[in-house]
Amino acid sequence: MKVLVSDQISDLGVAKLRESVAVDVKTDLTPEELEQVIGEYDALVVRSSTKVTRKVLENAGRLKVVGRAGVGVDNIDVEAATERGVIVINAPEGNTISAAEHAIAMMTSLARNIPNASASMKAGEWKRSKFMGVELYNKTLGVVGMGRIGSEVIKRAQAMGMDILAYDPYISAERAEKMGVTLTSTEEIYRKADFITMHTPLTKATKHMISHDELAIMKDGVRIINCARGGLIDEEALYEALKSGKVAGAALDVFEEEPVTCNPLCELSNVIVTPHLGASTEEAQVNVAVQVAEQVVNALQGEPLVSA
Ligand code: NAD
Ligand code: MLT
């Protein structure tokens, strides 16, 4: 059995694979080069840079499994894989805490203007009144998507004294109640929340779930955090709402196009951006790499899989 690792993953994940199978690590393949070499492999392990397209899969005569060292499988054509009997697996839990901590860090940075204040002081200024912030205590946080990461964000926000309104059509009222959370509609969240944080996958149903109409009914001065997927928020609509001051600030880790260096949102002073760093901690990267390696080996050996 031969496995190709085509994105940077933790060495511990590669070592775990090598305990059972032969592994090639080739992280600088062009899409054309990947199409040429994929036929030699039984499994492919990716993070987010490699696009596992229909064309790649058409050239993958021996491929049995694609493993994604992370949660979202949006860089894999799952439909094409399924048609060819190729299993797609992910590592759904390894980066939950890191992503939740990043969302909280983005929310607190936004509330207290930390990136701008830091940049100003490093530029030789001492401007205390310019960077007046707001407290999180007693504020309402709207959580859209109450899965693994959304739930961890809720626990941390509750510890800071925030009131939570959550929307997730697939979570039971009982589970929400256990977490001390009121399940409600997106509309109520948009009308009442001081902060809104997004934690759903990107699907046909969630694409642009925040656009002009949703922004229009939000509280004036709302702050929005997105550490899930870029396409959940219509970036053009958000840009306008930030420009007009309707939205006081946004903290974005993810973008409609990635990688991106010249997104107009980056030019706005009330926007904080990070380059998709939610899962970029030492701990999360070891977790997801080892989890996906174990799963890929299980799949190749016909052992049971833990599904996402
Ligand atoms: P999860 O599957 O545990 O939770 C997602 C939740 O969204 C589920 O509870 C589901 O019921 C809910 N959901 C689905 N459709 C919905 C809809 N239309 N409206 C509201 N809720 C809906 O996933 P997770 O691990 O919590 O990940 C959440 C998101 O964060 C994913 O998009 C994932 O790819 C992304 N993520 C980003 C980073 C990063 O680096 N920024 C890291 C990890 C995960
Ligand atoms: C994920 O879906 O797990 C995240 O986007 C994290 C990542 O791969 O960087």
mmCIF file of C-alpha atoms and ligand atoms in Angstrom:
data_model
loop_
_atom_site.group_PDB
_atom_site.id
_atom_site.type_symbol
_atom_site.label_atom_id
_atom_site.label_comp_id
_atom_site.label_asym_id
_atom_site.label_seq_id
_atom_site.Cartn_x
_atom_site.Cartn_y
_atom_site.Cartn_z
ATOM 1 C CA MET A 1 0.000 0.000 0.000
ATOM 2 C CA LYS A 2 1.301 3.438 -0.927
ATOM 3 C CA VAL A 3 0.123 6.785 0.457
ATOM 4 C CA LEU A 4 0.741 10.267 -0.943
ATOM 5 C CA VAL A 5 0.772 13.172 1.514
ATOM 6 C CA SER A 6 0.368 16.257 -0.685
ATOM 7 C CA ASP A 7 -0.007 19.039 1.931
ATOM 8 C CA GLN A 8 2.047 19.970 4.967
ATOM 9 C CA ILE A 9 0.883 17.893 7.944
ATOM 10 C CA SER A 10 2.581 17.173 11.273
ATOM 11 C CA ASP A 11 5.575 14.790 11.120
ATOM 12 C CA LEU A 12 3.851 12.684 13.782
ATOM 13 C CA GLY A 13 1.013 11.977 11.332
ATOM 14 C CA VAL A 14 3.484 10.946 8.646
ATOM 15 C CA ALA A 15 5.298 8.725 11.176
ATOM 16 C CA LYS A 16 1.993 7.110 12.156
ATOM 17 C CA LEU A 17 1.296 6.297 8.481
ATOM 18 C CA ARG A 18 4.831 4.901 8.045
ATOM 19 C CA GLU A 19 4.206 2.360 10.819
ATOM 20 C CA SER A 20 1.858 0.569 8.384
ATOM 21 C CA VAL A 21 2.324 1.766 4.782
ATOM 22 C CA ALA A 22 4.829 3.316 2.374
ATOM 23 C CA VAL A 23 4.534 7.106 2.298
ATOM 24 C CA ASP A 24 5.635 9.791 -0.173
ATOM 25 C CA VAL A 25 5.463 13.391 1.033
ATOM 26 C CA LYS A 26 5.239 15.761 -1.958
ATOM 27 C CA THR A 27 3.865 19.117 -0.903
ATOM 28 C CA ASP A 28 4.713 21.229 -3.949
ATOM 29 C CA LEU A 29 2.888 19.372 -6.725
ATOM 30 C CA THR A 30 1.018 21.455 -9.300
ATOM 31 C CA PRO A 31 -2.535 20.268 -10.112
ATOM 32 C CA GLU A 32 -1.188 18.768 -13.357
ATOM 33 C CA GLU A 33 1.640 16.946 -11.537
ATOM 34 C CA LEU A 34 -0.854 15.556 -9.021
ATOM 35 C CA GLU A 35 -3.022 14.241 -11.882
ATOM 36 C CA GLN A 36 0.093 12.534 -13.326
ATOM 37 C CA VAL A 37 1.284 10.811 -10.133
ATOM 38 C CA ILE A 38 -1.981 10.007 -8.325
ATOM 39 C CA GLY A 39 -2.383 6.719 -10.224
ATOM 40 C CA GLU A 40 0.485 5.206 -8.187
ATOM 41 C CA TYR A 41 -1.264 5.620 -4.820
ATOM 42 C CA ASP A 42 -3.834 3.777 -2.689
ATOM 43 C CA ALA A 43 -4.493 6.778 -0.438
ATOM 44 C CA LEU A 44 -4.088 10.544 -0.532
ATOM 45 C CA VAL A 45 -3.734 12.729 2.565
ATOM 46 C CA VAL A 46 -4.382 16.477 2.233
ATOM 47 C CA ARG A 47 -4.959 19.536 4.392
ATOM 48 C CA SER A 48 -6.533 22.429 2.461
ATOM 49 C CA SER A 49 -4.111 23.457 -0.299
ATOM 50 C CA THR A 50 -4.546 20.385 -2.490
ATOM 51 C CA LYS A 51 -7.733 20.463 -4.542
ATOM 52 C CA VAL A 52 -8.951 16.905 -5.027
ATOM 53 C CA THR A 53 -10.921 17.527 -8.204
ATOM 54 C CA ARG A 54 -12.916 15.169 -10.416
ATOM 55 C CA LYS A 55 -9.974 15.217 -12.829
ATOM 56 C CA VAL A 56 -7.546 14.108 -10.110
ATOM 57 C CA LEU A 57 -9.941 11.322 -9.131
ATOM 58 C CA GLU A 58 -10.375 10.209 -12.762
ATOM 59 C CA ASN A 59 -6.618 9.580 -12.864
ATOM 60 C CA ALA A 60 -6.597 7.743 -9.534
ATOM 61 C CA GLY A 61 -7.093 4.152 -10.644
ATOM 62 C CA ARG A 62 -5.884 2.559 -7.356
ATOM 63 C CA LEU A 63 -7.141 5.190 -4.935
ATOM 64 C CA LYS A 64 -9.281 3.851 -2.090
ATOM 65 C CA VAL A 65 -9.294 6.727 0.375
ATOM 66 C CA VAL A 66 -8.751 10.470 0.644
ATOM 67 C CA GLY A 67 -7.980 11.719 4.158
ATOM 68 C CA ARG A 68 -8.413 15.372 5.135
ATOM 69 C CA ALA A 69 -6.336 16.547 8.105
ATOM 70 C CA GLY A 70 -9.089 18.850 9.381
ATOM 71 C CA VAL A 71 -12.868 19.245 9.466
ATOM 72 C CA GLY A 72 -14.151 20.735 6.191
ATOM 73 C CA VAL A 73 -13.900 18.580 3.073
ATOM 74 C CA ASP A 74 -14.752 21.437 0.704
ATOM 75 C CA ASN A 75 -11.439 21.017 -1.167
ATOM 76 C CA ILE A 76 -12.444 17.471 -2.127
ATOM 77 C CA ASP A 77 -15.006 16.626 -4.818
ATOM 78 C CA VAL A 78 -16.871 14.220 -2.547
ATOM 79 C CA GLU A 79 -19.498 13.432 -5.199
ATOM 80 C CA ALA A 80 -16.857 12.382 -7.727
ATOM 81 C CA ALA A 81 -15.052 10.371 -5.047
ATOM 82 C CA THR A 82 -18.250 8.572 -4.032
ATOM 83 C CA GLU A 83 -19.048 7.738 -7.670
ATOM 84 C CA ARG A 84 -15.665 5.999 -7.897
ATOM 85 C CA GLY A 85 -16.007 4.218 -4.548
ATOM 86 C CA VAL A 86 -13.267 6.328 -2.959
ATOM 87 C CA ILE A 87 -13.860 6.893 0.765
ATOM 88 C CA VAL A 88 -13.438 10.465 2.028
ATOM 89 C CA ILE A 89 -12.564 10.798 5.699
ATOM 90 C CA ASN A 90 -11.721 13.760 7.887
ATOM 91 C CA ALA A 91 -10.390 14.451 11.373
ATOM 92 C CA PRO A 92 -13.457 16.073 12.899
ATOM 93 C CA GLU A 93 -12.326 16.619 16.475
ATOM 94 C CA GLY A 94 -8.612 17.343 16.483
ATOM 95 C CA ASN A 95 -8.840 21.087 15.918
ATOM 96 C CA THR A 96 -12.108 21.871 17.749
ATOM 97 C CA ILE A 97 -10.510 23.548 20.766
ATOM 98 C CA SER A 98 -8.024 25.546 18.688
ATOM 99 C CA ALA A 99 -10.747 26.831 16.378
ATOM 100 C CA ALA A 100 -12.991 27.748 19.331
ATOM 101 C CA GLU A 101 -10.122 29.543 21.081
ATOM 102 C CA HIS A 102 -9.379 31.444 17.873
ATOM 103 C CA ALA A 103 -12.999 32.595 17.594
ATOM 104 C CA ILE A 104 -12.899 33.822 21.210
ATOM 105 C CA ALA A 105 -9.556 35.550 20.594
ATOM 106 C CA MET A 106 -11.028 37.268 17.535
ATOM 107 C CA MET A 107 -14.100 38.382 19.515
ATOM 108 C CA THR A 108 -12.053 39.863 22.376
ATOM 109 C CA SER A 109 -9.626 41.502 19.930
ATOM 110 C CA LEU A 110 -12.570 43.082 18.163
ATOM 111 C CA ALA A 111 -14.199 44.277 21.380
ATOM 112 C CA ARG A 112 -10.984 45.930 22.596
ATOM 113 C CA ASN A 113 -9.410 47.027 19.281
ATOM 114 C CA ILE A 114 -6.247 45.136 20.170
ATOM 115 C CA PRO A 115 -4.711 44.767 16.664
ATOM 116 C CA ASN A 116 -5.223 48.465 15.801
ATOM 117 C CA ALA A 117 -4.047 49.683 19.213
ATOM 118 C CA SER A 118 -0.953 47.506 18.991
ATOM 119 C CA ALA A 119 -0.145 48.714 15.474
ATOM 120 C CA SER A 120 -0.661 52.354 16.542
ATOM 121 C CA MET A 121 1.654 52.061 19.555
ATOM 122 C CA LYS A 122 4.310 50.302 17.496
ATOM 123 C CA ALA A 123 4.073 53.229 15.071
ATOM 124 C CA GLY A 124 5.123 55.547 17.935
ATOM 125 C CA GLU A 125 1.660 56.760 19.012
ATOM 126 C CA TRP A 126 -0.037 56.810 22.432
ATOM 127 C CA LYS A 127 -3.745 57.171 21.635
ATOM 128 C CA ARG A 128 -5.899 55.949 24.501
ATOM 129 C CA SER A 129 -9.244 57.524 23.581
ATOM 130 C CA LYS A 130 -9.088 56.365 19.970
ATOM 131 C CA PHE A 131 -9.257 52.757 21.070
ATOM 132 C CA MET A 132 -12.193 52.822 23.482
ATOM 133 C CA GLY A 133 -13.711 49.337 23.517
ATOM 134 C CA VAL A 134 -16.801 47.500 24.754
ATOM 135 C CA GLU A 135 -17.216 44.780 27.382
ATOM 136 C CA LEU A 136 -18.348 41.278 26.523
ATOM 137 C CA TYR A 137 -19.978 40.885 29.940
ATOM 138 C CA ASN A 138 -23.811 40.969 29.733
ATOM 139 C CA LYS A 139 -23.713 41.195 25.951
ATOM 140 C CA THR A 140 -25.696 38.809 23.744
ATOM 141 C CA LEU A 141 -23.701 36.446 21.579
ATOM 142 C CA GLY A 142 -25.515 34.860 18.633
ATOM 143 C CA VAL A 143 -24.009 31.498 17.728
ATOM 144 C CA VAL A 144 -24.946 30.163 14.300
ATOM 145 C CA GLY A 145 -24.089 26.453 14.262
ATOM 146 C CA MET A 146 -23.908 24.671 17.605
ATOM 147 C CA GLY A 147 -21.730 21.706 16.661
ATOM 148 C CA ARG A 148 -18.316 20.891 18.081
ATOM 149 C CA ILE A 149 -16.727 24.325 17.731
ATOM 150 C CA GLY A 150 -19.901 26.347 18.327
ATOM 151 C CA SER A 151 -20.475 24.436 21.592
ATOM 152 C CA GLU A 152 -16.930 25.109 22.831
ATOM 153 C CA VAL A 153 -17.309 28.796 21.954
ATOM 154 C CA ILE A 154 -20.562 28.871 23.938
ATOM 155 C CA LYS A 155 -18.901 27.416 27.070
ATOM 156 C CA ARG A 156 -16.144 30.013 26.933
ATOM 157 C CA ALA A 157 -18.528 32.904 26.239
ATOM 158 C CA GLN A 158 -20.787 31.831 29.125
ATOM 159 C CA ALA A 159 -17.740 31.906 31.413
ATOM 160 C CA MET A 160 -17.276 35.548 30.402
ATOM 161 C CA GLY A 161 -20.845 36.381 31.369
ATOM 162 C CA MET A 162 -22.345 36.573 27.887
ATOM 163 C CA ASP A 163 -25.967 35.619 27.142
ATOM 164 C CA ILE A 164 -26.219 33.108 24.342
ATOM 165 C CA LEU A 165 -28.771 32.838 21.538
ATOM 166 C CA ALA A 166 -28.078 29.893 19.249
ATOM 167 C CA TYR A 167 -29.403 28.633 15.926
ATOM 168 C CA ASP A 168 -28.830 25.106 14.667
ATOM 169 C CA PRO A 169 -31.639 23.204 12.929
ATOM 170 C CA TYR A 170 -30.060 19.835 13.744
ATOM 171 C CA ILE A 171 -29.556 20.263 17.500
ATOM 172 C CA SER A 172 -32.245 19.173 19.959
ATOM 173 C CA ALA A 173 -33.817 21.642 22.374
ATOM 174 C CA GLU A 174 -32.802 19.200 25.140
ATOM 175 C CA ARG A 175 -29.112 19.437 24.237
ATOM 176 C CA ALA A 176 -29.334 23.232 24.063
ATOM 177 C CA GLU A 177 -31.089 23.367 27.415
ATOM 178 C CA LYS A 178 -28.350 21.217 28.988
ATOM 179 C CA MET A 179 -25.854 23.805 27.822
ATOM 180 C CA GLY A 180 -27.950 26.646 29.212
ATOM 181 C CA VAL A 181 -28.632 27.987 25.761
ATOM 182 C CA THR A 182 -31.800 29.351 24.152
ATOM 183 C CA LEU A 183 -32.294 27.879 20.689
ATOM 184 C CA THR A 184 -33.927 30.398 18.421
ATOM 185 C CA SER A 185 -34.254 31.552 14.808
ATOM 186 C CA THR A 186 -31.552 33.277 12.802
ATOM 187 C CA GLU A 187 -33.903 36.252 12.609
ATOM 188 C CA GLU A 188 -34.012 36.650 16.386
ATOM 189 C CA ILE A 189 -30.237 36.349 16.525
ATOM 190 C CA TYR A 190 -29.816 39.002 13.857
ATOM 191 C CA ARG A 191 -32.249 41.359 15.614
ATOM 192 C CA LYS A 192 -30.925 40.912 19.160
ATOM 193 C CA ALA A 193 -27.259 39.906 19.172
ATOM 194 C CA ASP A 194 -24.414 42.287 19.966
ATOM 195 C CA PHE A 195 -21.897 39.786 18.621
ATOM 196 C CA ILE A 196 -22.568 37.048 16.054
ATOM 197 C CA THR A 197 -20.212 34.129 15.488
ATOM 198 C CA MET A 198 -20.514 31.640 12.622
ATOM 199 C CA HIS A 199 -19.842 27.903 13.102
ATOM 200 C CA THR A 200 -21.598 25.978 10.305
ATOM 201 C CA PRO A 201 -20.182 24.105 7.346
ATOM 202 C CA LEU A 202 -20.406 25.771 3.938
ATOM 203 C CA THR A 203 -23.271 24.121 2.052
ATOM 204 C CA LYS A 204 -25.850 25.221 -0.508
ATOM 205 C CA ALA A 205 -28.109 26.108 2.438
ATOM 206 C CA THR A 206 -25.514 28.147 4.322
ATOM 207 C CA LYS A 207 -23.812 29.974 1.423
ATOM 208 C CA HIS A 208 -24.314 33.724 1.934
ATOM 209 C CA MET A 209 -26.629 33.068 4.863
ATOM 210 C CA ILE A 210 -25.591 36.550 5.932
ATOM 211 C CA SER A 211 -26.150 39.018 3.110
ATOM 212 C CA HIS A 212 -27.852 42.423 2.620
ATOM 213 C CA ASP A 213 -31.266 41.465 4.073
ATOM 214 C CA GLU A 214 -29.815 39.793 7.159
ATOM 215 C CA LEU A 215 -27.372 42.650 7.804
ATOM 216 C CA ALA A 216 -30.213 45.160 7.451
ATOM 217 C CA ILE A 217 -32.165 43.717 10.404
ATOM 218 C CA MET A 218 -29.136 43.410 12.686
ATOM 219 C CA LYS A 219 -28.620 45.720 15.648
ATOM 220 C CA ASP A 220 -26.744 48.878 14.767
ATOM 221 C CA GLY A 221 -23.146 48.385 15.907
ATOM 222 C CA VAL A 222 -23.218 44.587 15.821
ATOM 223 C CA ARG A 223 -19.845 42.820 15.620
ATOM 224 C CA ILE A 224 -19.433 39.677 13.502
ATOM 225 C CA ILE A 225 -16.882 36.873 13.797
ATOM 226 C CA ASN A 226 -16.342 34.232 11.130
ATOM 227 C CA CYS A 227 -13.830 31.469 11.788
ATOM 228 C CA ALA A 228 -15.825 28.801 9.888
ATOM 229 C CA ARG A 229 -15.982 29.257 6.118
ATOM 230 C CA GLY A 230 -15.712 32.404 3.998
ATOM 231 C CA GLY A 231 -18.757 31.820 1.825
ATOM 232 C CA LEU A 232 -21.141 31.926 4.793
ATOM 233 C CA ILE A 233 -21.078 35.720 4.637
ATOM 234 C CA ASP A 234 -21.560 37.728 1.452
ATOM 235 C CA GLU A 235 -18.325 39.738 1.539
ATOM 236 C CA GLU A 236 -19.632 42.555 -0.662
ATOM 237 C CA ALA A 237 -22.651 43.046 1.593
ATOM 238 C CA LEU A 238 -20.448 42.912 4.698
ATOM 239 C CA TYR A 239 -18.069 45.475 3.186
ATOM 240 C CA GLU A 240 -20.938 47.927 2.671
ATOM 241 C CA ALA A 241 -22.302 47.365 6.181
ATOM 242 C CA LEU A 242 -18.847 47.912 7.712
ATOM 243 C CA LYS A 243 -18.278 51.038 5.616
ATOM 244 C CA SER A 244 -21.619 52.530 6.684
ATOM 245 C CA GLY A 245 -21.004 51.704 10.358
ATOM 246 C CA LYS A 246 -24.104 49.472 10.566
ATOM 247 C CA VAL A 247 -21.659 46.728 11.539
ATOM 248 C CA ALA A 248 -19.140 48.103 14.041
ATOM 249 C CA GLY A 249 -16.531 45.463 13.336
ATOM 250 C CA ALA A 250 -15.805 42.084 11.833
ATOM 251 C CA ALA A 251 -13.146 39.513 12.661
ATOM 252 C CA LEU A 252 -12.517 37.148 9.776
ATOM 253 C CA ASP A 253 -10.306 34.075 9.615
ATOM 254 C CA VAL A 254 -11.825 32.725 6.409
ATOM 255 C CA PHE A 255 -12.613 34.207 3.000
ATOM 256 C CA GLU A 256 -14.671 33.447 -0.091
ATOM 257 C CA GLU A 257 -11.437 33.086 -2.100
ATOM 258 C CA GLU A 258 -8.397 31.550 -0.399
ATOM 259 C CA PRO A 259 -5.540 32.186 -0.409
ATOM 260 C CA VAL A 260 -6.241 35.916 -0.650
ATOM 261 C CA THR A 261 -3.959 38.903 -0.200
ATOM 262 C CA CYS A 262 -5.935 41.831 -1.626
ATOM 263 C CA ASN A 263 -9.455 41.394 -0.236
ATOM 264 C CA PRO A 264 -11.117 44.878 -0.001
ATOM 265 C CA LEU A 265 -12.279 43.985 3.534
ATOM 266 C CA CYS A 266 -8.638 44.085 4.671
ATOM 267 C CA GLU A 267 -8.524 47.810 3.888
ATOM 268 C CA LEU A 268 -11.180 48.671 6.486
ATOM 269 C CA SER A 269 -9.899 49.714 9.916
ATOM 270 C CA ASN A 270 -12.852 48.031 11.668
ATOM 271 C CA VAL A 271 -11.911 44.609 10.278
ATOM 272 C CA ILE A 272 -9.520 42.119 11.854
ATOM 273 C CA VAL A 273 -8.170 39.432 9.574
ATOM 274 C CA THR A 274 -6.102 36.296 10.036
ATOM 275 C CA PRO A 275 -5.068 33.936 7.212
ATOM 276 C CA HIS A 276 -7.183 30.875 8.105
ATOM 277 C CA LEU A 277 -5.361 30.245 11.375
ATOM 278 C CA GLY A 278 -8.199 28.644 13.354
ATOM 279 C CA ALA A 279 -6.546 25.240 13.398
ATOM 280 C CA SER A 280 -2.980 26.486 13.334
ATOM 281 C CA THR A 281 -1.715 25.405 16.716
ATOM 282 C CA GLU A 282 0.913 22.812 17.484
ATOM 283 C CA GLU A 283 -1.654 20.742 19.348
ATOM 284 C CA ALA A 284 -4.361 20.790 16.674
ATOM 285 C CA GLN A 285 -1.975 19.966 13.866
ATOM 286 C CA VAL A 286 -0.622 16.927 15.717
ATOM 287 C CA ASN A 287 -4.166 15.837 16.610
ATOM 288 C CA VAL A 288 -5.588 16.058 13.086
ATOM 289 C CA ALA A 289 -2.532 14.510 11.421
ATOM 290 C CA VAL A 290 -2.462 11.525 13.772
ATOM 291 C CA GLN A 291 -6.264 11.090 13.625
ATOM 292 C CA VAL A 292 -6.343 11.142 9.847
ATOM 293 C CA ALA A 293 -3.332 8.814 9.597
ATOM 294 C CA GLU A 294 -5.051 6.263 11.852
ATOM 295 C CA GLN A 295 -8.248 6.512 9.833
ATOM 296 C CA VAL A 296 -6.487 6.152 6.492
ATOM 297 C CA VAL A 297 -4.670 3.039 7.692
ATOM 298 C CA ASN A 298 -7.955 1.622 9.029
ATOM 299 C CA ALA A 299 -9.624 2.280 5.675
ATOM 300 C CA LEU A 300 -6.795 0.626 3.742
ATOM 301 C CA GLN A 301 -6.859 -2.384 6.043
ATOM 302 C CA GLY A 302 -10.654 -2.695 5.934
ATOM 303 C CA GLU A 303 -11.000 -1.815 9.630
ATOM 304 C CA PRO A 304 -14.032 0.144 10.938
ATOM 305 C CA LEU A 305 -13.924 3.936 10.555
ATOM 306 C CA VAL A 306 -14.984 6.611 13.008
ATOM 307 C CA SER A 307 -17.285 8.809 10.939
ATOM 308 C CA ALA A 308 -17.536 12.592 11.157
HETATM 309 P P1 NAD B 1 -19.658 20.405 13.293
HETATM 310 O O1 NAD B 1 -20.116 19.540 12.187
HETATM 311 O O2 NAD B 1 -19.337 19.799 14.608
HETATM 312 O O3 NAD B 1 -20.729 21.561 13.554
HETATM 313 C C1 NAD B 1 -21.389 22.233 12.526
HETATM 314 C C2 NAD B 1 -22.789 22.520 13.012
HETATM 315 O O4 NAD B 1 -23.432 23.314 12.017
HETATM 316 C C3 NAD B 1 -23.641 21.257 13.211
HETATM 317 O O5 NAD B 1 -24.138 21.200 14.533
HETATM 318 C C4 NAD B 1 -24.757 21.406 12.197
HETATM 319 O O6 NAD B 1 -25.984 20.915 12.685
HETATM 320 C C5 NAD B 1 -24.788 22.916 12.028
HETATM 321 N N1 NAD B 1 -25.443 23.336 10.800
HETATM 322 C C6 NAD B 1 -25.482 22.719 9.594
HETATM 323 N N2 NAD B 1 -26.227 23.433 8.737
HETATM 324 C C7 NAD B 1 -26.665 24.520 9.426
HETATM 325 C C8 NAD B 1 -27.476 25.638 9.089
HETATM 326 N N3 NAD B 1 -28.024 25.750 7.873
HETATM 327 N N4 NAD B 1 -27.695 26.571 10.041
HETATM 328 C C9 NAD B 1 -27.169 26.451 11.271
HETATM 329 N N5 NAD B 1 -26.413 25.414 11.658
HETATM 330 C C10 NAD B 1 -26.157 24.463 10.737
HETATM 331 O O7 NAD B 1 -18.405 21.222 12.709
HETATM 332 P P2 NAD B 1 -17.322 22.032 13.542
HETATM 333 O O8 NAD B 1 -16.156 21.161 13.778
HETATM 334 O O9 NAD B 1 -17.976 22.720 14.667
HETATM 335 O O10 NAD B 1 -16.865 23.087 12.407
HETATM 336 C C11 NAD B 1 -17.670 24.200 12.105
HETATM 337 C C12 NAD B 1 -17.085 24.956 10.925
HETATM 338 O O11 NAD B 1 -15.785 25.451 11.239
HETATM 339 C C13 NAD B 1 -16.892 24.125 9.648
HETATM 340 O O12 NAD B 1 -17.213 24.944 8.546
HETATM 341 C C14 NAD B 1 -15.400 23.834 9.627
HETATM 342 O O13 NAD B 1 -14.923 23.566 8.349
HETATM 343 C C15 NAD B 1 -14.875 25.140 10.181
HETATM 344 N N6 NAD B 1 -13.524 25.074 10.754
HETATM 345 C C16 NAD B 1 -12.695 26.116 10.515
HETATM 346 C C17 NAD B 1 -11.442 26.130 11.098
HETATM 347 C C18 NAD B 1 -10.474 27.247 10.819
HETATM 348 O O14 NAD B 1 -9.288 27.002 10.736
HETATM 349 N N7 NAD B 1 -10.925 28.470 10.704
HETATM 350 C C19 NAD B 1 -11.035 25.053 11.902
HETATM 351 C C20 NAD B 1 -11.921 24.007 12.116
HETATM 352 C C21 NAD B 1 -13.177 24.028 11.540
HETATM 353 C C1 MLT B 2 -10.824 22.740 8.939
HETATM 354 O O1 MLT B 2 -11.817 22.612 8.217
HETATM 355 O O2 MLT B 2 -10.425 21.848 9.690
HETATM 356 C C2 MLT B 2 -10.116 24.025 8.931
HETATM 357 O O3 MLT B 2 -10.366 24.779 7.823
HETATM 358 C C3 MLT B 2 -8.724 23.974 9.393
HETATM 359 C C4 MLT B 2 -7.638 23.832 8.407
HETATM 360 O O4 MLT B 2 -7.548 22.855 7.719
HETATM 361 O O5 MLT B 2 -6.796 24.703 8.377
#
